[in-house]
């Protein structure tokens, strides 16, 4: 699956990587794991990525964590919300980039 492909592309010897299956799992993970960067798929189940990012930004420790958002499609309102209001550093549309390009863009945020 695509999530596993992203995880396989990250250099785990260099980074401590965590993958989650949905928004609530991500928020729970953030209680004990403090990432330097995050890749958030806006299309994750249960709580979408926009809501996850919004909730994450309400936590003081995560106000400035660099986030790369990805989605199946991107309307201007969604892109504006995640970049301007919730501070995502970038927004990629999955069909326009390979998983390798996505991970390269993510690592550029460090």
CSV table of N, CA and C in Angstrom, one decimal:
chain,number,residue,atom,x,y,z
A,1,UNK,N,0.8,-1.2,0.0
A,1,UNK,CA,0.0,0.0,0.0
A,1,UNK,C,0.9,1.2,0.0
A,2,UNK,N,0.2,2.4,-0.3
A,2,UNK,CA,1.0,3.6,-0.5
A,2,UNK,C,1.7,4.1,0.8
A,3,UNK,N,1.0,3.9,2.0
A,3,UNK,CA,1.6,4.3,3.2
A,3,UNK,C,2.9,3.5,3.5
A,4,UNK,N,2.9,2.2,3.2
A,4,UNK,CA,4.1,1.4,3.4
A,4,UNK,C,5.2,1.8,2.4
A,5,UNK,N,4.8,2.2,1.2
A,5,UNK,CA,5.8,2.7,0.3
A,5,UNK,C,6.5,3.9,0.8
A,6,UNK,N,5.7,4.9,1.3
A,6,UNK,CA,6.3,6.1,1.9
A,6,UNK,C,7.3,5.7,3.0
A,7,UNK,N,6.8,4.8,3.9
A,7,UNK,CA,7.6,4.4,5.1
A,7,UNK,C,8.9,3.8,4.6
A,8,UNK,N,8.8,2.9,3.5
A,8,UNK,CA,10.0,2.3,3.0
A,8,UNK,C,11.1,3.2,2.4
A,9,UNK,N,10.6,4.4,2.0
A,9,UNK,CA,11.5,5.4,1.4
A,9,UNK,C,12.2,6.2,2.4
A,10,UNK,N,11.8,6.2,3.6
A,10,UNK,CA,12.4,7.0,4.7
A,10,UNK,C,13.6,6.3,5.2
A,11,UNK,N,14.7,7.0,5.4
A,11,UNK,CA,15.9,6.3,5.9
A,11,UNK,C,15.8,6.1,7.5
A,12,UNK,N,15.3,4.9,7.8
A,12,UNK,CA,15.0,4.6,9.2
A,12,UNK,C,16.2,4.6,10.1
A,13,UNK,N,17.4,4.4,9.5
A,13,UNK,CA,18.6,4.4,10.3
A,13,UNK,C,19.0,5.8,10.7
A,14,UNK,N,18.4,6.8,10.0
A,14,UNK,CA,18.7,8.2,10.3
A,14,UNK,C,17.6,8.9,11.0
A,15,UNK,N,16.3,8.3,10.9
A,15,UNK,CA,15.2,9.0,11.5
A,15,UNK,C,14.3,7.9,12.2
A,16,UNK,N,13.7,8.3,13.3
A,16,UNK,CA,12.7,7.5,14.0
A,16,UNK,C,11.4,7.8,13.3
A,17,UNK,N,10.8,6.8,12.6
A,17,UNK,CA,9.7,7.0,11.8
A,17,UNK,C,8.5,6.3,12.4
A,18,UNK,N,7.3,7.0,12.4
A,18,UNK,CA,6.1,6.4,12.9
A,18,UNK,C,5.0,6.5,11.8
A,19,UNK,N,4.3,5.5,11.5
A,19,UNK,CA,3.2,5.6,10.6
A,19,UNK,C,1.9,5.2,11.4
A,20,UNK,N,0.9,5.9,11.1
A,20,UNK,CA,-0.4,5.7,11.7
A,20,UNK,C,-1.5,5.5,10.7
A,21,UNK,N,-2.7,5.0,11.1
A,21,UNK,CA,-3.7,4.6,10.2
A,21,UNK,C,-4.8,5.6,10.0
A,22,UNK,N,-5.0,6.5,11.0
A,22,UNK,CA,-6.1,7.5,11.0
A,22,UNK,C,-5.7,8.7,11.9
A,23,UNK,N,-6.6,9.7,11.8
A,23,UNK,CA,-6.4,10.9,12.6
A,23,UNK,C,-6.3,10.7,14.1
A,24,UNK,N,-7.3,10.0,14.7
A,24,UNK,CA,-7.2,9.8,16.1
A,24,UNK,C,-5.9,9.1,16.6
A,25,UNK,N,-5.4,8.1,15.8
A,25,UNK,CA,-4.2,7.4,16.1
A,25,UNK,C,-3.0,8.4,16.0
A,26,UNK,N,-3.0,9.3,15.0
A,26,UNK,CA,-2.0,10.3,14.9
A,26,UNK,C,-2.0,11.2,16.2
A,27,UNK,N,-3.1,11.7,16.6
A,27,UNK,CA,-3.2,12.6,17.8
A,27,UNK,C,-2.7,11.8,19.0
A,28,UNK,N,-3.1,10.5,19.2
A,28,UNK,CA,-2.6,9.8,20.3
A,28,UNK,C,-1.1,9.6,20.2
A,29,UNK,N,-0.5,9.3,19.0
A,29,UNK,CA,0.9,9.2,18.9
A,29,UNK,C,1.6,10.5,19.3
A,30,UNK,N,1.1,11.6,19.0
A,30,UNK,CA,1.7,12.9,19.3
A,30,UNK,C,1.8,13.2,20.8
A,31,UNK,N,1.1,12.4,21.6
A,31,UNK,CA,1.2,12.6,23.0
A,31,UNK,C,2.5,12.1,23.6
A,32,UNK,N,3.1,11.1,22.9
A,32,UNK,CA,4.4,10.5,23.4
A,32,UNK,C,5.5,10.6,22.4
A,33,UNK,N,5.3,10.9,21.2
A,33,UNK,CA,6.3,11.0,20.1
A,33,UNK,C,6.3,12.4,19.5
A,34,UNK,N,7.4,13.0,19.6
A,34,UNK,CA,7.5,14.4,19.1
A,34,UNK,C,8.3,14.5,17.8
A,35,UNK,N,7.6,14.5,16.7
A,35,UNK,CA,8.3,14.5,15.4
A,35,UNK,C,8.9,15.8,15.1
A,36,UNK,N,10.0,15.8,14.3
A,36,UNK,CA,10.6,17.0,13.8
A,36,UNK,C,9.9,17.5,12.6
A,37,UNK,N,9.3,16.6,11.8
A,37,UNK,CA,8.5,16.9,10.6
A,37,UNK,C,7.4,15.9,10.5
A,38,UNK,N,6.3,16.3,9.8
A,38,UNK,CA,5.2,15.4,9.6
A,38,UNK,C,4.7,15.4,8.1
A,39,UNK,N,4.3,14.2,7.6
A,39,UNK,CA,3.6,14.1,6.4
A,39,UNK,C,2.2,13.7,6.7
A,40,UNK,N,1.2,14.6,6.3
A,40,UNK,CA,-0.2,14.3,6.6
A,40,UNK,C,-1.0,14.2,5.4
A,41,UNK,N,-1.6,13.0,5.2
A,41,UNK,CA,-2.5,12.7,4.1
A,41,UNK,C,-3.9,13.3,4.5
A,42,UNK,N,-4.4,14.2,3.7
A,42,UNK,CA,-5.7,14.8,4.0
A,42,UNK,C,-6.8,13.9,3.9
A,43,UNK,N,-6.6,12.7,3.2
A,43,UNK,CA,-7.6,11.8,3.0
A,43,UNK,C,-7.6,10.6,4.0
A,44,UNK,N,-7.0,10.7,5.1
A,44,UNK,CA,-7.0,9.6,6.1
A,44,UNK,C,-8.4,9.4,6.7
A,45,UNK,N,-8.7,8.2,7.2
A,45,UNK,CA,-10.0,7.9,7.7
A,45,UNK,C,-10.3,8.4,9.1
A,46,UNK,N,-11.5,8.4,9.5
A,46,UNK,CA,-12.0,8.7,10.8
A,46,UNK,C,-12.0,10.2,11.1
A,47,UNK,N,-10.8,10.8,11.1
A,47,UNK,CA,-10.6,12.3,11.3
A,47,UNK,C,-9.7,12.6,10.1
A,48,UNK,N,-10.2,13.5,9.2
A,48,UNK,CA,-9.4,13.8,8.0
A,48,UNK,C,-8.1,14.6,8.4
A,49,UNK,N,-7.2,14.7,7.4
A,49,UNK,CA,-6.0,15.3,7.7
A,49,UNK,C,-6.1,16.8,8.0
A,50,UNK,N,-7.1,17.5,7.4
A,50,UNK,CA,-7.3,18.9,7.7
A,50,UNK,C,-7.6,19.1,9.2
A,51,UNK,N,-8.5,18.2,9.7
A,51,UNK,CA,-8.9,18.3,11.1
A,51,UNK,C,-7.8,17.9,12.0
A,52,UNK,N,-7.0,16.9,11.6
A,52,UNK,CA,-5.8,16.5,12.4
A,52,UNK,C,-4.9,17.6,12.5
A,53,UNK,N,-4.6,18.3,11.4
A,53,UNK,CA,-3.6,19.4,11.4
A,53,UNK,C,-4.1,20.5,12.3
A,54,UNK,N,-5.4,20.8,12.2
A,54,UNK,CA,-6.0,21.9,13.0
A,54,UNK,C,-5.9,21.6,14.5
A,55,UNK,N,-6.2,20.3,14.8
A,55,UNK,CA,-6.1,19.9,16.3
A,55,UNK,C,-4.7,19.9,16.7
A,56,UNK,N,-3.8,19.5,15.8
A,56,UNK,CA,-2.4,19.4,16.2
A,56,UNK,C,-1.8,20.9,16.5
A,57,UNK,N,-2.2,21.8,15.7
A,57,UNK,CA,-1.8,23.2,15.9
A,57,UNK,C,-2.3,23.8,17.2
A,58,UNK,N,-3.3,23.3,17.7
A,58,UNK,CA,-3.8,23.7,19.0
A,58,UNK,C,-3.0,23.3,20.2
A,59,UNK,N,-2.1,22.3,20.0
A,59,UNK,CA,-1.2,21.8,21.0
A,59,UNK,C,0.1,22.7,20.9
A,60,UNK,N,0.5,23.4,22.0
A,60,UNK,CA,1.6,24.3,22.0
A,60,UNK,C,2.9,23.7,21.4
A,61,UNK,N,3.2,22.4,21.7
A,61,UNK,CA,4.4,21.8,21.2
A,61,UNK,C,4.4,21.6,19.7
A,62,UNK,N,3.3,21.7,19.0
A,62,UNK,CA,3.2,21.4,17.6
A,62,UNK,C,2.8,22.6,16.8
A,63,UNK,N,2.8,23.8,17.4
A,63,UNK,CA,2.5,25.0,16.6
A,63,UNK,C,3.4,25.3,15.4
A,64,UNK,N,4.6,24.9,15.6
A,64,UNK,CA,5.6,25.2,14.5
A,64,UNK,C,6.2,24.0,13.8
A,65,UNK,N,5.7,22.8,14.1
A,65,UNK,CA,6.3,21.6,13.5
A,65,UNK,C,6.0,21.6,12.0
A,66,UNK,N,7.1,21.5,11.2
A,66,UNK,CA,6.9,21.5,9.7
A,66,UNK,C,6.0,20.4,9.2
A,67,UNK,N,5.0,20.7,8.4
A,67,UNK,CA,4.1,19.7,7.9
A,67,UNK,C,4.0,19.8,6.4
A,68,UNK,N,4.1,18.6,5.7
A,68,UNK,CA,3.8,18.5,4.3
A,68,UNK,C,2.5,17.8,4.2
A,69,UNK,N,1.5,18.5,3.5
A,69,UNK,CA,0.2,17.9,3.3
A,69,UNK,C,0.1,17.3,1.9
A,70,UNK,N,-0.5,16.1,1.8
A,70,UNK,CA,-0.8,15.5,0.5
A,70,UNK,C,-2.2,15.2,0.4
A,71,UNK,N,-2.7,15.1,-0.8
A,71,UNK,CA,-4.1,14.8,-1.0
A,71,UNK,C,-4.3,14.2,-2.4
A,72,UNK,N,-5.5,13.6,-2.6
A,72,UNK,CA,-5.8,13.1,-3.9
A,72,UNK,C,-6.1,14.2,-4.9
A,73,UNK,N,-6.7,15.3,-4.4
A,73,UNK,CA,-7.0,16.5,-5.2
A,73,UNK,C,-6.8,17.7,-4.3
A,74,UNK,N,-6.7,18.8,-4.9
A,74,UNK,CA,-6.5,20.0,-4.1
A,74,UNK,C,-7.3,21.2,-4.7
A,75,UNK,N,-8.4,21.5,-4.0
A,75,UNK,CA,-9.1,22.8,-4.4
A,75,UNK,C,-8.4,23.9,-3.7
A,76,UNK,N,-8.6,25.1,-4.2
A,76,UNK,CA,-7.9,26.3,-3.7
A,76,UNK,C,-8.2,26.5,-2.2
A,77,UNK,N,-9.5,26.3,-1.8
A,77,UNK,CA,-9.9,26.5,-0.4
A,77,UNK,C,-9.1,25.6,0.5
A,78,UNK,N,-9.0,24.3,0.1
A,78,UNK,CA,-8.3,23.4,1.0
A,78,UNK,C,-6.8,23.7,1.1
A,79,UNK,N,-6.2,24.1,0.0
A,79,UNK,CA,-4.8,24.4,0.0
A,79,UNK,C,-4.6,25.7,0.8
A,80,UNK,N,-5.5,26.7,0.7
A,80,UNK,CA,-5.4,27.9,1.4
A,80,UNK,C,-5.5,27.6,2.9
A,81,UNK,N,-6.5,26.7,3.3
A,81,UNK,CA,-6.7,26.4,4.7
A,81,UNK,C,-5.5,25.8,5.3
A,82,UNK,N,-4.9,24.7,4.7
A,82,UNK,CA,-3.8,24.0,5.3
A,82,UNK,C,-2.5,24.8,5.3
A,83,UNK,N,-2.4,25.7,4.3
A,83,UNK,CA,-1.1,26.4,4.2
A,83,UNK,C,-1.2,27.7,5.0
A,84,UNK,N,-2.2,28.5,4.8
A,84,UNK,CA,-2.3,29.8,5.5
A,84,UNK,C,-2.8,29.7,6.9
A,85,UNK,N,-3.9,28.9,7.1
A,85,UNK,CA,-4.5,28.9,8.5
A,85,UNK,C,-3.8,27.9,9.4
A,86,UNK,N,-3.4,26.8,8.9
A,86,UNK,CA,-2.8,25.7,9.7
A,86,UNK,C,-1.3,25.5,9.5
A,87,UNK,N,-0.7,26.4,8.7
A,87,UNK,CA,0.7,26.4,8.6
A,87,UNK,C,1.4,25.3,8.0
A,88,UNK,N,0.8,24.5,7.1
A,88,UNK,CA,1.5,23.5,6.3
A,88,UNK,C,2.6,24.2,5.5
A,89,UNK,N,3.8,23.6,5.4
A,89,UNK,CA,4.9,24.2,4.6
A,89,UNK,C,4.7,23.9,3.2
A,90,UNK,N,4.0,22.9,2.8
A,90,UNK,CA,3.8,22.5,1.4
A,90,UNK,C,2.5,21.7,1.3
A,91,UNK,N,2.1,21.6,0.0
A,91,UNK,CA,0.9,20.8,-0.3
A,91,UNK,C,1.2,20.2,-1.7
A,92,UNK,N,1.0,18.8,-1.7
A,92,UNK,CA,1.2,18.1,-2.9
A,92,UNK,C,0.0,17.3,-3.3
A,93,UNK,N,-0.3,17.2,-4.6
A,93,UNK,CA,-1.4,16.3,-5.0
A,93,UNK,C,-0.7,15.0,-5.5
A,94,UNK,N,-1.2,13.9,-4.9
A,94,UNK,CA,-0.6,12.6,-5.1
A,94,UNK,C,-0.4,12.2,-6.5
A,95,UNK,N,-1.3,12.5,-7.4
A,95,UNK,CA,-1.2,12.0,-8.8
A,95,UNK,C,-0.1,12.8,-9.6
A,96,UNK,N,0.3,14.0,-9.0
A,96,UNK,CA,1.3,14.8,-9.7
A,96,UNK,C,2.7,14.5,-9.3
A,97,UNK,N,2.9,13.7,-8.2
A,97,UNK,CA,4.3,13.4,-7.7
A,97,UNK,C,4.4,11.9,-7.4
A,98,UNK,N,5.6,11.4,-7.5
A,98,UNK,CA,5.9,10.0,-7.1
A,98,UNK,C,6.1,10.0,-5.5
A,99,UNK,N,5.9,8.8,-4.9
A,99,UNK,CA,6.2,8.7,-3.5
A,99,UNK,C,7.7,9.2,-3.2
A,100,UNK,N,8.6,8.9,-4.1
A,100,UNK,CA,10.0,9.4,-3.9
A,100,UNK,C,10.1,10.9,-3.9
A,101,UNK,N,9.4,11.5,-4.8
A,101,UNK,CA,9.4,13.0,-4.8
A,101,UNK,C,8.7,13.6,-3.5
A,102,UNK,N,7.7,12.9,-3.1
A,102,UNK,CA,7.0,13.3,-1.9
A,102,UNK,C,7.9,13.3,-0.7
A,103,UNK,N,8.6,12.2,-0.5
A,103,UNK,CA,9.6,12.0,0.6
A,103,UNK,C,10.7,13.0,0.5
A,104,UNK,N,11.2,13.3,-0.7
A,104,UNK,CA,12.3,14.3,-0.9
A,104,UNK,C,11.8,15.7,-0.5
A,105,UNK,N,10.5,16.0,-0.8
A,105,UNK,CA,10.0,17.3,-0.4
A,105,UNK,C,9.8,17.3,1.1
A,106,UNK,N,9.4,16.2,1.7
A,106,UNK,CA,9.3,16.2,3.2
A,106,UNK,C,10.6,16.4,3.8
A,107,UNK,N,11.6,15.7,3.4
A,107,UNK,CA,13.0,15.8,4.0
A,107,UNK,C,13.6,17.2,3.8
A,108,UNK,N,13.1,17.9,2.8
A,108,UNK,CA,13.6,19.3,2.5
A,108,UNK,C,13.1,20.2,3.6
A,109,UNK,N,12.1,19.8,4.4
A,109,UNK,CA,11.5,20.7,5.4
A,109,UNK,C,12.4,20.7,6.7
A,110,UNK,N,13.3,19.7,6.8
A,110,UNK,CA,14.1,19.7,8.0
A,110,UNK,C,15.1,20.8,8.0
